[in-house]
Tab-separated table of C-alpha atoms and ligand atoms in Angstrom:
chain	number	residue	atom	x	y	z
T	1	MET	CA	11.719	49.369	-26.924
T	2	ASN	CA	9.548	46.900	-28.783
T	3	ASN	CA	8.727	44.192	-26.282
T	4	SER	CA	6.539	41.896	-28.321
T	5	LEU	CA	7.771	38.895	-30.216
T	6	GLU	CA	5.540	39.269	-33.225
T	7	ASN	CA	6.643	38.181	-36.701
T	8	LEU	CA	7.201	34.634	-35.501
T	9	ALA	CA	5.202	33.313	-38.405
T	10	GLU	CA	6.873	35.599	-40.925
T	11	LYS	CA	8.650	33.798	-43.691
T	12	THR	CA	11.785	35.884	-43.847
T	13	PRO	CA	13.718	35.957	-40.578
T	14	LEU	CA	14.293	39.213	-38.765
T	15	LEU	CA	17.733	40.812	-39.080
T	16	GLY	CA	19.738	41.512	-35.970
T	17	VAL	CA	22.668	43.800	-36.768
T	18	ASN	CA	25.838	43.180	-34.805
T	19	ILE	CA	27.774	46.449	-34.524
T	20	ASP	CA	30.821	45.141	-32.637
T	21	HIS	CA	33.152	45.865	-35.523
T	22	VAL	CA	32.344	49.547	-35.548
T	23	ALA	CA	33.894	49.478	-32.092
T	24	THR	CA	36.773	47.344	-33.402
T	25	LEU	CA	37.644	50.154	-35.823
T	26	ARG	CA	37.422	52.748	-33.078
T	27	GLN	CA	39.583	50.744	-30.687
T	28	ALA	CA	42.220	50.243	-33.407
T	29	ARG	CA	43.046	53.947	-33.048
T	30	GLY	CA	42.074	54.530	-29.452
T	31	VAL	CA	39.895	57.498	-30.438
T	32	ASP	CA	36.163	58.095	-30.021
T	33	TYR	CA	35.057	57.401	-33.590
T	34	PRO	CA	33.408	55.665	-35.361
T	35	SER	CA	30.647	55.539	-32.799
T	36	PRO	CA	28.739	52.285	-32.167
T	37	LEU	CA	25.861	54.414	-30.906
T	38	ALA	CA	25.676	56.215	-34.258
T	39	ALA	CA	25.859	52.820	-35.969
T	40	MET	CA	22.904	51.680	-33.910
T	41	LEU	CA	20.857	54.715	-34.962
T	42	VAL	CA	21.703	54.239	-38.647
T	43	SER	CA	20.993	50.490	-38.405
T	44	GLU	CA	17.588	51.010	-36.875
T	45	GLN	CA	16.691	53.617	-39.501
T	46	ALA	CA	17.852	51.252	-42.213
T	47	GLY	CA	15.527	48.506	-41.025
T	48	ALA	CA	17.477	46.475	-38.484
T	49	ASP	CA	15.041	44.496	-36.350
T	50	GLY	CA	17.451	44.303	-33.458
T	51	ILE	CA	20.914	45.426	-32.369
T	52	THR	CA	23.526	42.996	-31.100
T	53	ILE	CA	26.634	43.888	-29.131
T	54	HIS	CA	29.116	41.553	-27.488
T	55	LEU	CA	30.728	42.813	-24.312
T	56	ARG	CA	33.801	40.609	-24.171
T	57	GLU	CA	35.733	39.981	-21.017
T	58	ASP	CA	38.830	41.556	-22.628
T	59	ARG	CA	36.799	44.590	-23.865
T	60	ARG	CA	38.482	44.336	-27.254
T	61	HIS	CA	35.703	46.174	-29.082
T	62	ILE	CA	32.493	47.130	-27.248
T	63	GLN	CA	33.164	48.991	-23.979
T	64	ASP	CA	30.943	49.184	-20.911
T	65	ALA	CA	29.940	52.772	-21.727
T	66	ASP	CA	28.758	51.661	-25.188
T	67	VAL	CA	26.468	49.088	-23.601
T	68	TYR	CA	24.841	51.629	-21.307
T	69	GLU	CA	24.427	54.298	-24.027
T	70	ILE	CA	23.066	51.871	-26.593
T	71	ALA	CA	20.671	50.296	-24.098
T	72	LYS	CA	19.324	53.745	-23.263
T	73	GLN	CA	18.637	54.702	-26.865
T	74	VAL	CA	17.714	51.459	-28.593
T	75	THR	CA	14.217	51.472	-30.071
T	76	THR	CA	14.208	47.923	-31.451
T	77	ARG	CA	15.575	45.178	-29.221
T	78	LEU	CA	19.022	44.979	-27.717
T	79	ASN	CA	20.683	41.578	-27.739
T	80	LEU	CA	23.655	41.567	-25.358
T	81	GLU	CA	26.071	38.752	-26.129
T	82	MET	CA	28.199	37.753	-23.183
T	83	ALA	CA	29.979	34.942	-21.427
T	84	ALA	CA	28.161	33.375	-18.481
T	85	THR	CA	30.207	35.030	-15.750
T	86	ASP	CA	29.264	36.792	-12.516
T	87	GLU	CA	30.613	40.095	-13.871
T	88	MET	CA	28.400	39.906	-16.972
T	89	LEU	CA	25.359	38.831	-14.963
T	90	ALA	CA	25.641	41.967	-12.857
T	91	ILE	CA	26.005	44.194	-15.930
T	92	ALA	CA	23.076	42.561	-17.727
T	93	CYS	CA	20.792	42.904	-14.713
T	94	GLU	CA	21.631	46.601	-14.554
T	95	VAL	CA	21.381	47.280	-18.295
T	96	GLN	CA	18.241	45.178	-18.842
T	97	PRO	CA	18.666	44.268	-22.519
T	98	PHE	CA	15.677	42.564	-24.135
T	99	TRP	CA	17.890	39.555	-24.898
T	100	VAL	CA	21.047	38.118	-23.479
T	101	CYS	CA	22.780	35.618	-25.728
T	102	LEU	CA	25.215	33.434	-23.823
T	103	VAL	CA	28.317	32.577	-25.809
T	104	PRO	CA	31.554	30.744	-25.059
T	105	GLU	CA	34.560	33.041	-24.848
T	106	LYS	CA	38.250	32.331	-25.212
T	107	ARG	CA	40.767	35.123	-24.961
T	108	ALA	CA	42.877	33.960	-27.888
T	109	GLU	CA	40.052	33.564	-30.391
T	110	LEU	CA	39.479	36.047	-33.215
T	111	THR	CA	35.721	35.561	-32.973
T	112	THR	CA	33.323	33.202	-31.198
T	113	GLU	CA	34.602	29.757	-32.164
T	114	GLY	CA	32.065	26.997	-31.732
T	115	GLY	CA	28.910	27.040	-29.693
T	116	LEU	CA	28.420	27.022	-25.965
T	117	ASP	CA	28.691	23.569	-24.388
T	118	VAL	CA	25.288	23.657	-22.752
T	119	ALA	CA	25.107	19.879	-22.389
T	120	GLY	CA	28.220	19.853	-20.208
T	121	GLN	CA	26.837	22.355	-17.677
T	122	VAL	CA	23.043	22.079	-17.664
T	123	LYS	CA	22.489	22.528	-13.952
T	124	TRP	CA	24.817	25.474	-13.580
T	125	LEU	CA	23.521	27.202	-16.719
T	126	ALA	CA	19.872	26.603	-15.796
T	127	ASP	CA	20.525	28.476	-12.575
T	128	TYR	CA	22.365	31.294	-14.395
T	129	ILE	CA	19.571	31.603	-16.979
T	130	ASN	CA	16.992	31.657	-14.225
T	131	LYS	CA	18.680	34.675	-12.633
T	132	LEU	CA	18.555	36.583	-15.941
T	133	GLN	CA	14.933	35.617	-16.551
T	134	ALA	CA	14.017	36.646	-13.014
T	135	ALA	CA	15.401	40.081	-13.925
T	136	GLY	CA	13.018	40.180	-16.900
T	137	ILE	CA	15.601	39.336	-19.574
T	138	LYS	CA	15.034	36.734	-22.261
T	139	VAL	CA	17.914	34.325	-22.755
T	140	SER	CA	19.283	32.800	-25.918
T	141	LEU	CA	22.051	30.187	-26.094
T	142	PHE	CA	24.560	30.165	-28.954
T	143	ILE	CA	24.980	26.487	-29.751
T	144	ASP	CA	26.235	24.145	-32.421
T	145	PRO	CA	23.363	22.625	-34.420
T	146	THR	CA	23.277	19.269	-32.629
T	147	GLU	CA	20.459	17.372	-30.930
T	148	THR	CA	22.505	17.073	-27.747
T	149	GLN	CA	22.926	20.822	-27.379
T	150	ILE	CA	19.288	21.497	-28.302
T	151	ASN	CA	18.065	19.031	-25.680
T	152	ALA	CA	20.302	20.708	-23.128
T	153	ALA	CA	19.045	24.192	-24.074
T	154	VAL	CA	15.464	23.005	-23.612
T	155	ALA	CA	16.387	21.448	-20.276
T	156	CYS	CA	17.856	24.810	-19.190
T	157	LYS	CA	14.570	26.541	-20.092
T	158	ALA	CA	16.242	28.952	-22.497
T	159	ASP	CA	13.866	31.253	-24.394
T	160	ALA	CA	15.806	30.874	-27.633
T	161	ILE	CA	18.739	29.183	-29.260
T	162	GLU	CA	21.049	30.685	-31.836
T	163	LEU	CA	22.403	28.034	-34.163
T	164	HIS	CA	26.070	28.531	-35.071
T	165	THR	CA	26.354	28.837	-38.853
T	166	GLY	CA	30.153	29.242	-38.837
T	167	ALA	CA	30.902	25.769	-40.212
T	168	TYR	CA	28.381	26.327	-43.034
T	169	ALA	CA	30.060	29.647	-43.874
T	170	GLU	CA	33.590	28.215	-43.732
T	171	LYS	CA	32.801	25.371	-46.147
T	172	GLY	CA	31.524	27.982	-48.581
T	173	LEU	CA	34.702	30.051	-48.256
T	174	ALA	CA	36.712	26.880	-48.963
T	175	ASP	CA	34.622	26.250	-52.112
T	176	ASP	CA	33.523	22.946	-50.602
T	177	SER	CA	29.953	22.825	-51.861
T	178	ASN	CA	29.354	19.244	-50.699
T	179	GLY	CA	30.554	20.153	-47.240
T	180	GLN	CA	28.465	23.297	-47.262
T	181	ASN	CA	25.352	21.365	-48.269
T	182	ALA	CA	26.023	18.892	-45.473
T	183	GLU	CA	26.265	21.773	-42.991
T	184	LEU	CA	23.066	23.270	-44.383
T	185	SER	CA	21.294	19.932	-43.861
T	186	ARG	CA	22.622	19.800	-40.312
T	187	ILE	CA	21.173	23.254	-39.614
T	188	LYS	CA	17.826	22.361	-41.220
T	189	HIS	CA	17.628	19.220	-39.138
T	190	ALA	CA	18.491	21.182	-36.009
T	191	VAL	CA	15.683	23.670	-36.707
T	192	SER	CA	13.033	20.988	-37.100
T	193	TYR	CA	14.410	19.032	-34.150
T	194	ALA	CA	14.249	22.141	-31.961
T	195	GLN	CA	10.702	22.927	-33.097
T	196	GLN	CA	9.629	19.460	-32.035
T	197	ALA	CA	11.591	19.515	-28.801
T	198	ASP	CA	9.975	22.754	-27.616
T	199	SER	CA	7.389	24.594	-29.672
T	200	GLN	CA	7.927	27.783	-27.603
T	201	LEU	CA	11.664	27.947	-28.261
T	202	LEU	CA	12.672	30.704	-30.677
T	203	ILE	CA	15.311	29.636	-33.157
T	204	ASN	CA	17.887	32.141	-34.355
T	205	ALA	CA	21.040	31.607	-36.374
T	206	GLY	CA	24.232	33.443	-37.109
T	207	HIS	CA	27.960	33.645	-37.631
T	208	GLY	CA	29.806	34.083	-40.898
T	209	LEU	CA	26.669	34.964	-42.848
T	210	THR	CA	27.167	37.139	-45.918
T	211	ARG	CA	25.098	38.398	-48.833
T	212	ASP	CA	26.353	35.384	-50.778
T	213	ASN	CA	25.471	32.628	-48.315
T	214	VAL	CA	22.542	34.054	-46.339
T	215	LYS	CA	19.682	33.093	-48.616
T	216	ALA	CA	19.760	29.327	-47.991
T	217	ILE	CA	19.699	29.950	-44.238
T	218	ALA	CA	17.009	32.648	-44.450
T	219	GLN	CA	14.798	30.238	-46.381
T	220	ILE	CA	14.715	27.656	-43.597
T	221	ALA	CA	11.189	27.813	-42.216
T	222	GLY	CA	11.100	28.373	-38.490
T	223	ILE	CA	14.142	30.618	-38.086
T	224	TYR	CA	13.129	33.723	-36.195
T	225	GLU	CA	16.154	35.983	-36.541
T	226	LEU	CA	19.592	36.060	-38.142
T	227	ASN	CA	22.404	37.901	-36.397
T	228	ILE	CA	24.946	39.325	-38.773
T	229	GLY	CA	27.939	41.554	-38.096
T	230	HIS	CA	31.265	41.218	-39.859
T	231	ALA	CA	29.973	41.004	-43.429
T	232	LEU	CA	27.650	43.968	-42.916
T	233	ILE	CA	30.397	46.202	-41.567
T	234	ALA	CA	32.733	45.005	-44.337
T	235	ASP	CA	30.136	45.907	-46.970
T	236	ALA	CA	29.514	49.211	-45.210
T	237	VAL	CA	33.108	50.265	-45.928
T	238	PHE	CA	32.177	50.432	-49.600
T	239	VAL	CA	28.462	51.253	-49.689
T	240	GLY	CA	27.657	52.692	-46.278
T	241	LEU	CA	25.937	50.955	-43.391
T	242	ALA	CA	22.352	51.749	-44.388
T	243	GLN	CA	22.880	50.403	-47.904
T	244	ALA	CA	24.699	47.325	-46.566
T	245	ILE	CA	21.714	46.556	-44.352
T	246	ALA	CA	19.260	47.103	-47.209
T	247	ASP	CA	21.349	44.821	-49.449
T	248	MET	CA	21.476	42.105	-46.767
T	249	LYS	CA	17.732	42.293	-46.248
T	250	ALA	CA	17.234	41.955	-49.998
T	251	ALA	CA	19.601	38.965	-50.088
T	252	MET	CA	17.562	37.313	-47.326
T	253	GLN	CA	14.356	37.439	-49.403
O	1	PXP	N1	26.063	35.418	-33.342
O	1	PXP	C1	26.956	35.280	-32.354
O	1	PXP	C2	26.527	34.574	-31.110
O	1	PXP	C3	28.259	35.803	-32.460
O	1	PXP	O1	29.135	35.649	-31.451
O	1	PXP	C4	28.601	36.514	-33.632
O	1	PXP	C5	29.963	37.119	-33.754
O	1	PXP	O2	30.103	38.131	-32.842
O	1	PXP	C6	27.630	36.653	-34.624
O	1	PXP	C7	26.375	36.076	-34.472
O	1	PXP	C8	27.886	37.428	-35.863
O	1	PXP	O3	28.869	36.806	-36.622
O	1	PXP	P1	29.480	37.570	-37.842
O	1	PXP	O4	30.200	38.755	-37.306
O	1	PXP	O5	30.396	36.563	-38.471
O	1	PXP	O6	28.344	37.964	-38.742
């Protein structure tokens, strides 16, 4: 496992590959393939800078056994996305991922809708984050790109934030270029606001990023890492996972 946080000054953000949807495909049939572990190995060989998996409360894609196997074999950095629950805290402390990214979770949602309301639960979250950090795990908070949530993340002493790019992506899908530009400006403002609020805070971004919309986000100076899943696995259906990752990295340049 690579434990340093080098590349901070690099222009192009790192690429964290989210392999949840390999597990989605497996769970659709209730068999043991395709294997998220194999996807991790291919992703790392293809140049992924980190591997993200989301252990959801309902276990709809990634299973507990996946988390343990992947954590054992990861050679980059594992980012475990999870809800801030007691059950997940216990698993994270046992698995010891490099990162935990705290996300909001609703059972009925198709994917993570909206960021975590950090501002509404600063004291409680600060305590939760402290327990993870005491176990040697760095903590990121998945938040909407607003000053309020950034201030709250800083107050909680998070190591990183991940700015939710879902609204930016959705405006693009709706061919609303004005709306998309407005969302892009919101994200750019959030990045510079966060840099000023806490110069040690790492700033990541993700959700809904594709080869078509990633470049404008990747060009924002100060973003450390992009986490991308669905579009990569969708592309992989046609070109293979390694090529999909190479294509995404090229699109980020
Ligand atoms: N970041 C976070 C916190 C997420 O919850 C997700 C979705 O699992 C992603 C990034 C990746 O989003 P997508 O699958 O749309 O690329």
